[in-house]
mmCIF file of N, CA and C in Angstrom:
data_model
loop_
_atom_site.group_PDB
_atom_site.id
_atom_site.type_symbol
_atom_site.label_atom_id
_atom_site.label_comp_id
_atom_site.label_asym_id
_atom_site.label_seq_id
_atom_site.Cartn_x
_atom_site.Cartn_y
_atom_site.Cartn_z
ATOM 1 N N MET A 1 115.782 86.168 81.505
ATOM 2 C CA MET A 1 115.149 86.850 82.607
ATOM 3 C C MET A 1 114.322 88.031 82.095
ATOM 4 N N GLU A 2 113.157 88.217 82.701
ATOM 5 C CA GLU A 2 112.297 89.337 82.334
ATOM 6 C C GLU A 2 112.931 90.648 82.759
ATOM 7 N N ASP A 3 112.577 91.718 82.057
ATOM 8 C CA ASP A 3 113.050 93.040 82.424
ATOM 9 C C ASP A 3 112.038 93.669 83.380
ATOM 10 N N TRP A 4 112.370 93.680 84.673
ATOM 11 C CA TRP A 4 111.487 94.244 85.684
ATOM 12 C C TRP A 4 111.928 95.644 86.075
ATOM 13 N N ASN A 5 112.912 96.164 85.395
ATOM 14 C CA ASN A 5 113.428 97.471 85.752
ATOM 15 C C ASN A 5 112.584 98.568 85.128
ATOM 16 N N ALA A 6 112.544 99.686 85.793
ATOM 17 C CA ALA A 6 111.864 100.885 85.311
ATOM 18 C C ALA A 6 110.364 100.686 85.105
ATOM 19 N N VAL A 7 109.726 99.886 85.965
ATOM 20 C CA VAL A 7 108.278 99.732 85.903
ATOM 21 C C VAL A 7 107.645 100.982 86.505
ATOM 22 N N ASP A 8 106.766 101.612 85.749
ATOM 23 C CA ASP A 8 106.100 102.818 86.229
ATOM 24 C C ASP A 8 104.806 102.496 86.971
ATOM 25 N N ILE A 9 104.051 101.528 86.453
ATOM 26 C CA ILE A 9 102.756 101.169 87.037
ATOM 27 C C ILE A 9 102.763 99.692 87.363
ATOM 28 N N LEU A 10 102.506 99.383 88.626
ATOM 29 C CA LEU A 10 102.389 97.995 89.072
ATOM 30 C C LEU A 10 100.911 97.703 89.275
ATOM 31 N N VAL A 11 100.412 96.696 88.570
ATOM 32 C CA VAL A 11 99.020 96.271 88.695
ATOM 33 C C VAL A 11 99.002 94.948 89.451
ATOM 34 N N ALA A 12 98.389 94.938 90.637
ATOM 35 C CA ALA A 12 98.266 93.720 91.432
ATOM 36 C C ALA A 12 96.816 93.253 91.349
ATOM 37 N N GLU A 13 96.595 92.220 90.547
ATOM 38 C CA GLU A 13 95.240 91.717 90.282
ATOM 39 C C GLU A 13 95.300 90.217 90.078
ATOM 40 N N ASP A 14 94.550 89.467 90.883
ATOM 41 C CA ASP A 14 94.580 88.004 90.784
ATOM 42 C C ASP A 14 93.671 87.455 89.695
ATOM 43 N N ASP A 15 92.667 88.189 89.308
ATOM 44 C CA ASP A 15 91.697 87.723 88.319
ATOM 45 C C ASP A 15 92.158 88.104 86.909
ATOM 46 N N ASP A 16 92.384 87.095 86.055
ATOM 47 C CA ASP A 16 92.886 87.356 84.696
ATOM 48 C C ASP A 16 91.954 88.260 83.893
ATOM 49 N N TYR A 17 90.657 88.062 84.038
ATOM 50 C CA TYR A 17 89.676 88.857 83.291
ATOM 51 C C TYR A 17 89.786 90.332 83.684
ATOM 52 N N HIS A 18 89.769 90.611 84.977
ATOM 53 C CA HIS A 18 89.856 92.006 85.423
ATOM 54 C C HIS A 18 91.223 92.606 85.126
ATOM 55 N N ALA A 19 92.263 91.799 85.193
ATOM 56 C CA ALA A 19 93.591 92.290 84.837
ATOM 57 C C ALA A 19 93.622 92.711 83.369
ATOM 58 N N GLU A 20 93.062 91.884 82.505
ATOM 59 C CA GLU A 20 93.033 92.219 81.079
ATOM 60 C C GLU A 20 92.213 93.472 80.817
ATOM 61 N N LEU A 21 91.070 93.613 81.507
ATOM 62 C CA LEU A 21 90.266 94.832 81.346
ATOM 63 C C LEU A 21 91.046 96.072 81.785
ATOM 64 N N THR A 22 91.768 95.954 82.876
ATOM 65 C CA THR A 22 92.560 97.078 83.371
ATOM 66 C C THR A 22 93.678 97.424 82.398
ATOM 67 N N LEU A 23 94.388 96.413 81.912
ATOM 68 C CA LEU A 23 95.467 96.664 80.952
ATOM 69 C C LEU A 23 94.924 97.241 79.651
ATOM 70 N N ARG A 24 93.768 96.754 79.229
ATOM 71 C CA ARG A 24 93.128 97.282 78.014
ATOM 72 C C ARG A 24 92.730 98.745 78.212
ATOM 73 N N ALA A 25 92.195 99.067 79.389
ATOM 74 C CA ALA A 25 91.825 100.457 79.679
ATOM 75 C C ALA A 25 93.060 101.358 79.685
ATOM 76 N N LEU A 26 94.177 100.858 80.210
ATOM 77 C CA LEU A 26 95.420 101.635 80.179
ATOM 78 C C LEU A 26 95.867 101.899 78.740
ATOM 79 N N ARG A 27 95.744 100.873 77.895
ATOM 80 C CA ARG A 27 96.100 101.070 76.477
ATOM 81 C C ARG A 27 95.144 102.063 75.813
ATOM 82 N N LYS A 28 93.881 101.998 76.181
ATOM 83 C CA LYS A 28 92.868 102.874 75.572
ATOM 84 C C LYS A 28 93.160 104.342 75.859
ATOM 85 N N VAL A 29 93.648 104.625 77.061
ATOM 86 C CA VAL A 29 93.991 106.009 77.385
ATOM 87 C C VAL A 29 95.419 106.342 76.973
ATOM 88 N N GLN A 30 96.014 105.427 76.220
ATOM 89 C CA GLN A 30 97.324 105.607 75.609
ATOM 90 C C GLN A 30 98.431 105.836 76.635
ATOM 91 N N VAL A 31 98.381 105.053 77.698
ATOM 92 C CA VAL A 31 99.461 105.091 78.684
ATOM 93 C C VAL A 31 100.693 104.467 78.045
ATOM 94 N N ILE A 32 101.769 105.216 78.026
ATOM 95 C CA ILE A 32 102.993 104.715 77.405
ATOM 96 C C ILE A 32 103.998 104.245 78.450
ATOM 97 N N ASN A 33 103.623 104.374 79.711
ATOM 98 C CA ASN A 33 104.492 103.959 80.792
ATOM 99 C C ASN A 33 104.591 102.444 80.837
ATOM 100 N N LYS A 34 105.699 101.957 81.382
ATOM 101 C CA LYS A 34 105.893 100.523 81.503
ATOM 102 C C LYS A 34 105.014 99.985 82.634
ATOM 103 N N VAL A 35 104.218 98.957 82.304
ATOM 104 C CA VAL A 35 103.265 98.371 83.237
ATOM 105 C C VAL A 35 103.651 96.917 83.491
ATOM 106 N N LEU A 36 103.577 96.512 84.757
ATOM 107 C CA LEU A 36 103.790 95.120 85.129
ATOM 108 C C LEU A 36 102.602 94.663 85.949
ATOM 109 N N ARG A 37 102.084 93.486 85.624
ATOM 110 C CA ARG A 37 101.002 92.906 86.403
ATOM 111 C C ARG A 37 101.550 91.761 87.249
ATOM 112 N N VAL A 38 101.215 91.768 88.530
ATOM 113 C CA VAL A 38 101.492 90.647 89.416
ATOM 114 C C VAL A 38 100.154 90.072 89.858
ATOM 115 N N GLN A 39 100.166 88.807 90.321
ATOM 116 C CA GLN A 39 98.905 88.104 90.523
ATOM 117 C C GLN A 39 98.410 88.022 91.955
ATOM 118 N N ASP A 40 99.162 88.540 92.902
ATOM 119 C CA ASP A 40 98.675 88.524 94.281
ATOM 120 C C ASP A 40 99.454 89.535 95.117
ATOM 121 N N GLY A 41 99.002 89.696 96.352
ATOM 122 C CA GLY A 41 99.628 90.663 97.234
ATOM 123 C C GLY A 41 101.052 90.321 97.596
ATOM 124 N N ALA A 42 101.348 89.032 97.728
ATOM 125 C CA ALA A 42 102.714 88.615 98.049
ATOM 126 C C ALA A 42 103.671 89.018 96.930
ATOM 127 N N GLN A 43 103.278 88.809 95.686
ATOM 128 C CA GLN A 43 104.127 89.209 94.556
ATOM 129 C C GLN A 43 104.280 90.728 94.507
ATOM 130 N N ALA A 44 103.220 91.451 94.827
ATOM 131 C CA ALA A 44 103.305 92.915 94.830
ATOM 132 C C ALA A 44 104.349 93.381 95.843
ATOM 133 N N LEU A 45 104.292 92.831 97.048
ATOM 134 C CA LEU A 45 105.271 93.205 98.076
ATOM 135 C C LEU A 45 106.680 92.762 97.692
ATOM 136 N N ASP A 46 106.796 91.558 97.123
ATOM 137 C CA ASP A 46 108.113 91.095 96.666
ATOM 138 C C ASP A 46 108.689 92.052 95.633
ATOM 139 N N PHE A 47 107.855 92.500 94.698
ATOM 140 C CA PHE A 47 108.338 93.418 93.669
ATOM 141 C C PHE A 47 108.805 94.728 94.295
ATOM 142 N N VAL A 48 107.950 95.323 95.093
ATOM 143 C CA VAL A 48 108.267 96.634 95.664
ATOM 144 C C VAL A 48 109.492 96.576 96.577
ATOM 145 N N PHE A 49 109.570 95.533 97.390
ATOM 146 C CA PHE A 49 110.668 95.435 98.354
ATOM 147 C C PHE A 49 111.854 94.603 97.853
ATOM 148 N N ARG A 50 111.856 94.273 96.547
ATOM 149 C CA ARG A 50 112.969 93.563 95.906
ATOM 150 C C ARG A 50 113.300 92.263 96.621
ATOM 151 N N GLN A 51 112.307 91.390 96.717
ATOM 152 C CA GLN A 51 112.450 90.098 97.387
ATOM 153 C C GLN A 51 112.075 88.983 96.413
ATOM 154 N N GLY A 52 112.363 87.744 96.809
ATOM 155 C CA GLY A 52 111.946 86.585 96.016
ATOM 156 C C GLY A 52 112.422 86.687 94.584
ATOM 157 N N GLN A 53 111.534 86.412 93.644
ATOM 158 C CA GLN A 53 111.897 86.422 92.227
ATOM 159 C C GLN A 53 112.304 87.794 91.715
ATOM 160 N N PHE A 54 112.022 88.857 92.486
ATOM 161 C CA PHE A 54 112.350 90.218 92.071
ATOM 162 C C PHE A 54 113.577 90.779 92.798
ATOM 163 N N ALA A 55 114.312 89.926 93.497
ATOM 164 C CA ALA A 55 115.438 90.378 94.316
ATOM 165 C C ALA A 55 116.536 91.068 93.508
ATOM 166 N N ASP A 56 116.677 90.717 92.242
ATOM 167 C CA ASP A 56 117.772 91.291 91.463
ATOM 168 C C ASP A 56 117.351 92.434 90.546
ATOM 169 N N ARG A 57 116.154 92.958 90.728
ATOM 170 C CA ARG A 57 115.753 94.095 89.900
ATOM 171 C C ARG A 57 116.405 95.365 90.442
ATOM 172 N N ASP A 58 116.361 96.439 89.644
ATOM 173 C CA ASP A 58 116.990 97.684 90.093
ATOM 174 C C ASP A 58 116.206 98.314 91.244
ATOM 175 N N ASP A 59 116.713 99.403 91.758
ATOM 176 C CA ASP A 59 116.124 100.044 92.934
ATOM 177 C C ASP A 59 114.905 100.901 92.644
ATOM 178 N N ALA A 60 114.611 101.168 91.393
ATOM 179 C CA ALA A 60 113.507 102.070 91.073
ATOM 180 C C ALA A 60 112.173 101.496 91.548
ATOM 181 N N LEU A 61 111.394 102.343 92.194
ATOM 182 C CA LEU A 61 110.068 101.944 92.667
ATOM 183 C C LEU A 61 109.015 102.328 91.637
ATOM 184 N N PRO A 62 107.889 101.614 91.614
ATOM 185 C CA PRO A 62 106.820 102.036 90.703
ATOM 186 C C PRO A 62 106.329 103.428 91.093
ATOM 187 N N LYS A 63 105.845 104.143 90.115
ATOM 188 C CA LYS A 63 105.334 105.497 90.355
ATOM 189 C C LYS A 63 103.854 105.485 90.702
ATOM 190 N N LEU A 64 103.202 104.341 90.448
ATOM 191 C CA LEU A 64 101.780 104.175 90.758
ATOM 192 C C LEU A 64 101.510 102.688 90.931
ATOM 193 N N ILE A 65 100.733 102.344 91.946
ATOM 194 C CA ILE A 65 100.324 100.956 92.154
ATOM 195 C C ILE A 65 98.806 100.892 92.081
ATOM 196 N N LEU A 66 98.309 99.993 91.231
ATOM 197 C CA LEU A 66 96.880 99.725 91.125
ATOM 198 C C LEU A 66 96.654 98.393 91.806
ATOM 199 N N LEU A 67 95.888 98.395 92.873
ATOM 200 C CA LEU A 67 95.841 97.281 93.800
ATOM 201 C C LEU A 67 94.424 96.754 93.992
ATOM 202 N N ASP A 68 94.233 95.467 93.705
ATOM 203 C CA ASP A 68 92.973 94.798 94.015
ATOM 204 C C ASP A 68 92.928 94.569 95.522
ATOM 205 N N LEU A 69 91.745 94.646 96.116
ATOM 206 C CA LEU A 69 91.638 94.419 97.561
ATOM 207 C C LEU A 69 91.615 92.951 97.927
ATOM 208 N N HIS A 70 90.880 92.159 97.187
ATOM 209 C CA HIS A 70 90.662 90.761 97.568
ATOM 210 C C HIS A 70 91.501 89.845 96.686
ATOM 211 N N MET A 71 92.695 89.521 97.206
ATOM 212 C CA MET A 71 93.639 88.666 96.491
ATOM 213 C C MET A 71 94.089 87.545 97.419
ATOM 214 N N PRO A 72 94.570 86.443 96.826
ATOM 215 C CA PRO A 72 95.100 85.353 97.654
ATOM 216 C C PRO A 72 96.437 85.738 98.292
ATOM 217 N N LYS A 73 96.838 84.944 99.235
ATOM 218 C CA LYS A 73 98.107 85.066 99.972
ATOM 219 C C LYS A 73 98.115 86.288 100.888
ATOM 220 N N ILE A 74 98.147 87.477 100.324
ATOM 221 C CA ILE A 74 98.102 88.712 101.104
ATOM 222 C C ILE A 74 97.096 89.630 100.431
ATOM 223 N N ASP A 75 96.104 90.085 101.191
ATOM 224 C CA ASP A 75 95.077 90.930 100.575
ATOM 225 C C ASP A 75 95.586 92.356 100.368
ATOM 226 N N GLY A 76 94.838 93.098 99.592
ATOM 227 C CA GLY A 76 95.247 94.440 99.211
ATOM 228 C C GLY A 76 95.403 95.408 100.370
ATOM 229 N N LEU A 77 94.534 95.302 101.380
ATOM 230 C CA LEU A 77 94.666 96.203 102.527
ATOM 231 C C LEU A 77 95.974 95.955 103.278
ATOM 232 N N GLU A 78 96.376 94.692 103.395
ATOM 233 C CA GLU A 78 97.644 94.396 104.064
ATOM 234 C C GLU A 78 98.823 94.898 103.232
ATOM 235 N N VAL A 79 98.744 94.756 101.917
ATOM 236 C CA VAL A 79 99.793 95.316 101.048
ATOM 237 C C VAL A 79 99.888 96.816 101.285
ATOM 238 N N LEU A 80 98.748 97.480 101.276
ATOM 239 C CA LEU A 80 98.717 98.922 101.480
ATOM 240 C C LEU A 80 99.283 99.298 102.853
ATOM 241 N N ARG A 81 98.931 98.547 103.892
ATOM 242 C CA ARG A 81 99.478 98.808 105.234
ATOM 243 C C ARG A 81 101.011 98.736 105.220
ATOM 244 N N GLN A 82 101.540 97.679 104.598
ATOM 245 C CA GLN A 82 102.997 97.510 104.574
ATOM 246 C C GLN A 82 103.679 98.607 103.767
ATOM 247 N N LEU A 83 103.042 99.032 102.686
ATOM 248 C CA LEU A 83 103.605 100.129 101.899
ATOM 249 C C LEU A 83 103.642 101.413 102.718
ATOM 250 N N ARG A 84 102.602 101.677 103.468
ATOM 251 C CA ARG A 84 102.519 102.915 104.263
ATOM 252 C C ARG A 84 103.430 102.879 105.490
ATOM 253 N N GLU A 85 103.760 101.697 105.982
ATOM 254 C CA GLU A 85 104.640 101.577 107.152
ATOM 255 C C GLU A 85 106.107 101.795 106.816
ATOM 256 N N SER A 86 106.473 101.606 105.569
ATOM 257 C CA SER A 86 107.875 101.733 105.177
ATOM 258 C C SER A 86 108.168 103.148 104.675
ATOM 259 N N PRO A 87 109.167 103.812 105.273
ATOM 260 C CA PRO A 87 109.533 105.148 104.788
ATOM 261 C C PRO A 87 109.914 105.157 103.304
ATOM 262 N N ALA A 88 110.427 104.055 102.805
ATOM 263 C CA ALA A 88 110.853 103.981 101.407
ATOM 264 C C ALA A 88 109.676 103.930 100.437
ATOM 265 N N THR A 89 108.493 103.505 100.914
ATOM 266 C CA THR A 89 107.362 103.304 99.999
ATOM 267 C C THR A 89 106.107 104.073 100.377
ATOM 268 N N GLN A 90 106.119 104.762 101.497
ATOM 269 C CA GLN A 90 104.892 105.413 101.957
ATOM 270 C C GLN A 90 104.414 106.520 101.023
ATOM 271 N N HIS A 91 105.281 107.016 100.169
ATOM 272 C CA HIS A 91 104.933 108.096 99.239
ATOM 273 C C HIS A 91 104.312 107.599 97.929
ATOM 274 N N ILE A 92 104.381 106.304 97.643
ATOM 275 C CA ILE A 92 103.904 105.789 96.357
ATOM 276 C C ILE A 92 102.382 105.912 96.291
ATOM 277 N N PRO A 93 101.857 106.566 95.257
ATOM 278 C CA PRO A 93 100.406 106.642 95.101
ATOM 279 C C PRO A 93 99.830 105.250 94.813
ATOM 280 N N VAL A 94 98.733 104.929 95.498
ATOM 281 C CA VAL A 94 98.076 103.633 95.326
ATOM 282 C C VAL A 94 96.609 103.872 95.032
ATOM 283 N N GLY A 95 96.135 103.266 93.947
ATOM 284 C CA GLY A 95 94.720 103.270 93.620
ATOM 285 C C GLY A 95 94.150 101.894 93.884
ATOM 286 N N ILE A 96 93.022 101.844 94.551
ATOM 287 C CA ILE A 96 92.349 100.571 94.813
ATOM 288 C C ILE A 96 91.360 100.295 93.691
ATOM 289 N N LEU A 97 91.474 99.101 93.102
ATOM 290 C CA LEU A 97 90.544 98.634 92.081
ATOM 291 C C LEU A 97 89.833 97.429 92.676
ATOM 292 N N THR A 98 88.526 97.512 92.855
ATOM 293 C CA THR A 98 87.833 96.437 93.554
ATOM 294 C C THR A 98 86.393 96.284 93.103
ATOM 295 N N SER A 99 85.879 95.096 93.316
ATOM 296 C CA SER A 99 84.456 94.865 93.068
ATOM 297 C C SER A 99 83.667 95.022 94.371
ATOM 298 N N SER A 100 84.353 95.329 95.462
ATOM 299 C CA SER A 100 83.720 95.476 96.771
ATOM 300 C C SER A 100 83.158 96.884 96.940
ATOM 301 N N SER A 101 81.910 96.958 97.315
ATOM 302 C CA SER A 101 81.339 98.264 97.663
ATOM 303 C C SER A 101 81.156 98.353 99.182
ATOM 304 N N ASN A 102 81.887 97.515 99.905
ATOM 305 C CA ASN A 102 81.845 97.459 101.348
ATOM 306 C C ASN A 102 82.419 98.755 101.937
ATOM 307 N N HIS A 103 81.632 99.409 102.770
ATOM 308 C CA HIS A 103 82.074 100.676 103.367
ATOM 309 C C HIS A 103 83.293 100.497 104.256
ATOM 310 N N THR A 104 83.415 99.346 104.902
ATOM 311 C CA THR A 104 84.578 99.078 105.752
ATOM 312 C C THR A 104 85.851 99.084 104.914
ATOM 313 N N ASP A 105 85.817 98.438 103.730
ATOM 314 C CA ASP A 105 86.975 98.447 102.832
ATOM 315 C C ASP A 105 87.311 99.873 102.397
ATOM 316 N N PHE A 106 86.284 100.627 102.054
ATOM 317 C CA PHE A 106 86.487 102.007 101.604
ATOM 318 C C PHE A 106 87.164 102.841 102.692
ATOM 319 N N PHE A 107 86.627 102.793 103.905
ATOM 320 C CA PHE A 107 87.179 103.614 104.985
ATOM 321 C C PHE A 107 88.566 103.139 105.411
ATOM 322 N N ALA A 108 88.791 101.827 105.412
ATOM 323 C CA ALA A 108 90.125 101.311 105.744
ATOM 324 C C ALA A 108 91.146 101.788 104.714
ATOM 325 N N SER A 109 90.756 101.797 103.439
ATOM 326 C CA SER A 109 91.641 102.286 102.376
ATOM 327 C C SER A 109 91.920 103.773 102.546
ATOM 328 N N GLN A 110 90.882 104.536 102.870
ATOM 329 C CA GLN A 110 91.056 105.973 103.076
ATOM 330 C C GLN A 110 91.993 106.248 104.251
ATOM 331 N N ASP A 111 91.843 105.473 105.320
ATOM 332 C CA ASP A 111 92.721 105.636 106.482
ATOM 333 C C ASP A 111 94.187 105.395 106.133
ATOM 334 N N LEU A 112 94.413 104.569 105.109
ATOM 335 C CA LEU A 112 95.777 104.258 104.676
ATOM 336 C C LEU A 112 96.216 105.137 103.501
ATOM 337 N N LEU A 113 95.523 106.237 103.327
ATOM 338 C CA LEU A 113 95.882 107.270 102.345
ATOM 339 C C LEU A 113 95.906 106.762 100.907
ATOM 340 N N VAL A 114 94.873 106.013 100.545
ATOM 341 C CA VAL A 114 94.760 105.562 99.172
ATOM 342 C C VAL A 114 94.429 106.762 98.284
ATOM 343 N N LEU A 115 94.945 106.742 97.077
ATOM 344 C CA LEU A 115 94.714 107.827 96.128
ATOM 345 C C LEU A 115 93.250 107.885 95.710
ATOM 346 N N ASP A 116 92.688 106.723 95.380
ATOM 347 C CA ASP A 116 91.283 106.644 94.969
ATOM 348 C C ASP A 116 90.818 105.205 95.100
ATOM 349 N N PHE A 117 89.527 105.022 95.166
ATOM 350 C CA PHE A 117 88.872 103.728 95.352
ATOM 351 C C PHE A 117 87.931 103.570 94.163
ATOM 352 N N VAL A 118 88.278 102.693 93.204
ATOM 353 C CA VAL A 118 87.540 102.568 91.952
ATOM 354 C C VAL A 118 86.890 101.197 91.866
ATOM 355 N N LEU A 119 85.590 101.187 91.575
ATOM 356 C CA LEU A 119 84.880 99.919 91.434
ATOM 357 C C LEU A 119 85.129 99.312 90.061
ATOM 358 N N LYS A 120 85.275 97.973 90.045
ATOM 359 C CA LYS A 120 85.463 97.236 88.785
ATOM 360 C C LYS A 120 84.107 96.910 88.192
ATOM 361 N N PRO A 121 84.034 96.747 86.887
ATOM 362 C CA PRO A 121 85.145 96.865 85.931
ATOM 363 C C PRO A 121 85.587 98.318 85.803
ATOM 364 N N VAL A 122 86.891 98.480 85.697
ATOM 365 C CA VAL A 122 87.498 99.809 85.689
ATOM 366 C C VAL A 122 87.325 100.447 84.312
ATOM 367 N N SER A 123 86.847 101.669 84.321
ATOM 368 C CA SER A 123 86.696 102.397 83.058
ATOM 369 C C SER A 123 88.003 103.115 82.729
ATOM 370 N N SER A 124 88.186 103.412 81.468
ATOM 371 C CA SER A 124 89.390 104.139 81.061
ATOM 372 C C SER A 124 89.389 105.545 81.662
ATOM 373 N N GLU A 125 88.203 106.128 81.838
ATOM 374 C CA GLU A 125 88.116 107.458 82.442
ATOM 375 C C GLU A 125 88.590 107.424 83.900
ATOM 376 N N ALA A 126 88.178 106.404 84.647
ATOM 377 C CA ALA A 126 88.598 106.278 86.045
ATOM 378 C C ALA A 126 90.110 106.086 86.136
ATOM 379 N N LEU A 127 90.670 105.286 85.224
ATOM 380 C CA LEU A 127 92.129 105.092 85.222
ATOM 381 C C LEU A 127 92.850 106.381 84.878
ATOM 382 N N MET A 128 92.318 107.126 83.936
ATOM 383 C CA MET A 128 92.953 108.393 83.564
ATOM 384 C C MET A 128 92.934 109.350 84.754
ATOM 385 N N ASP A 129 91.837 109.372 85.498
ATOM 386 C CA ASP A 129 91.768 110.209 86.695
ATOM 387 C C ASP A 129 92.824 109.786 87.717
ATOM 388 N N LEU A 130 92.974 108.471 87.920
ATOM 389 C CA LEU A 130 93.993 107.963 88.855
ATOM 390 C C LEU A 130 95.394 108.390 88.415
ATOM 391 N N ILE A 131 95.671 108.249 87.151
ATOM 392 C CA ILE A 131 96.990 108.618 86.623
ATOM 393 C C ILE A 131 97.245 110.100 86.826
ATOM 394 N N LYS A 132 96.238 110.917 86.562
ATOM 395 C CA LYS A 132 96.394 112.373 86.759
ATOM 396 C C LYS A 132 96.631 112.683 88.229
ATOM 397 N N GLN A 133 95.850 112.044 89.126
ATOM 398 C CA GLN A 133 96.016 112.283 90.562
ATOM 399 C C GLN A 133 97.399 111.878 91.048
ATOM 400 N N SER A 134 97.948 110.827 90.443
ATOM 401 C CA SER A 134 99.257 110.331 90.881
ATOM 402 C C SER A 134 100.402 111.224 90.451
ATOM 403 N N GLY A 135 100.153 112.077 89.452
ATOM 404 C CA GLY A 135 101.200 112.922 88.922
ATOM 405 C C GLY A 135 102.040 112.245 87.867
ATOM 406 N N LEU A 136 101.693 110.992 87.534
ATOM 407 C CA LEU A 136 102.415 110.220 86.529
ATOM 408 C C LEU A 136 102.076 110.760 85.148
ATOM 409 N N LYS A 137 103.077 110.958 84.350
ATOM 410 C CA LYS A 137 102.868 111.393 82.956
ATOM 411 C C LYS A 137 102.517 110.177 82.116
ATOM 412 N N SER A 138 101.479 110.292 81.350
ATOM 413 C CA SER A 138 101.096 109.163 80.472
ATOM 414 C C SER A 138 101.634 109.375 79.078
#
């Protein structure tokens, strides 16, 4: 079984290319925190709420979630809505990583108290800013 405990940063990204760029940018800024990538919104919610394949992980929540907006199964805005509706998760900082420059997506994310809205491909500088805003130590 994989070790899903003590994940500091959860990356929810369905596109392998963009996921690799994001993980590479995290390495470039020398993030030493434990990072887990999930491939869609359903897996992100399962991880956070300890459901499905993640039901037996410990209670620790990620300290930062990097969330793609346009994913299969459950999109990023719905993930963000569910996180904000739960008292247990409403405090988790969430950064949106997206290729969408749609103003509706931006404002909907802002309404749900997103930490920042970053256009892909994500630069290491943008990730470092997100990490600093989240209060997470790298």
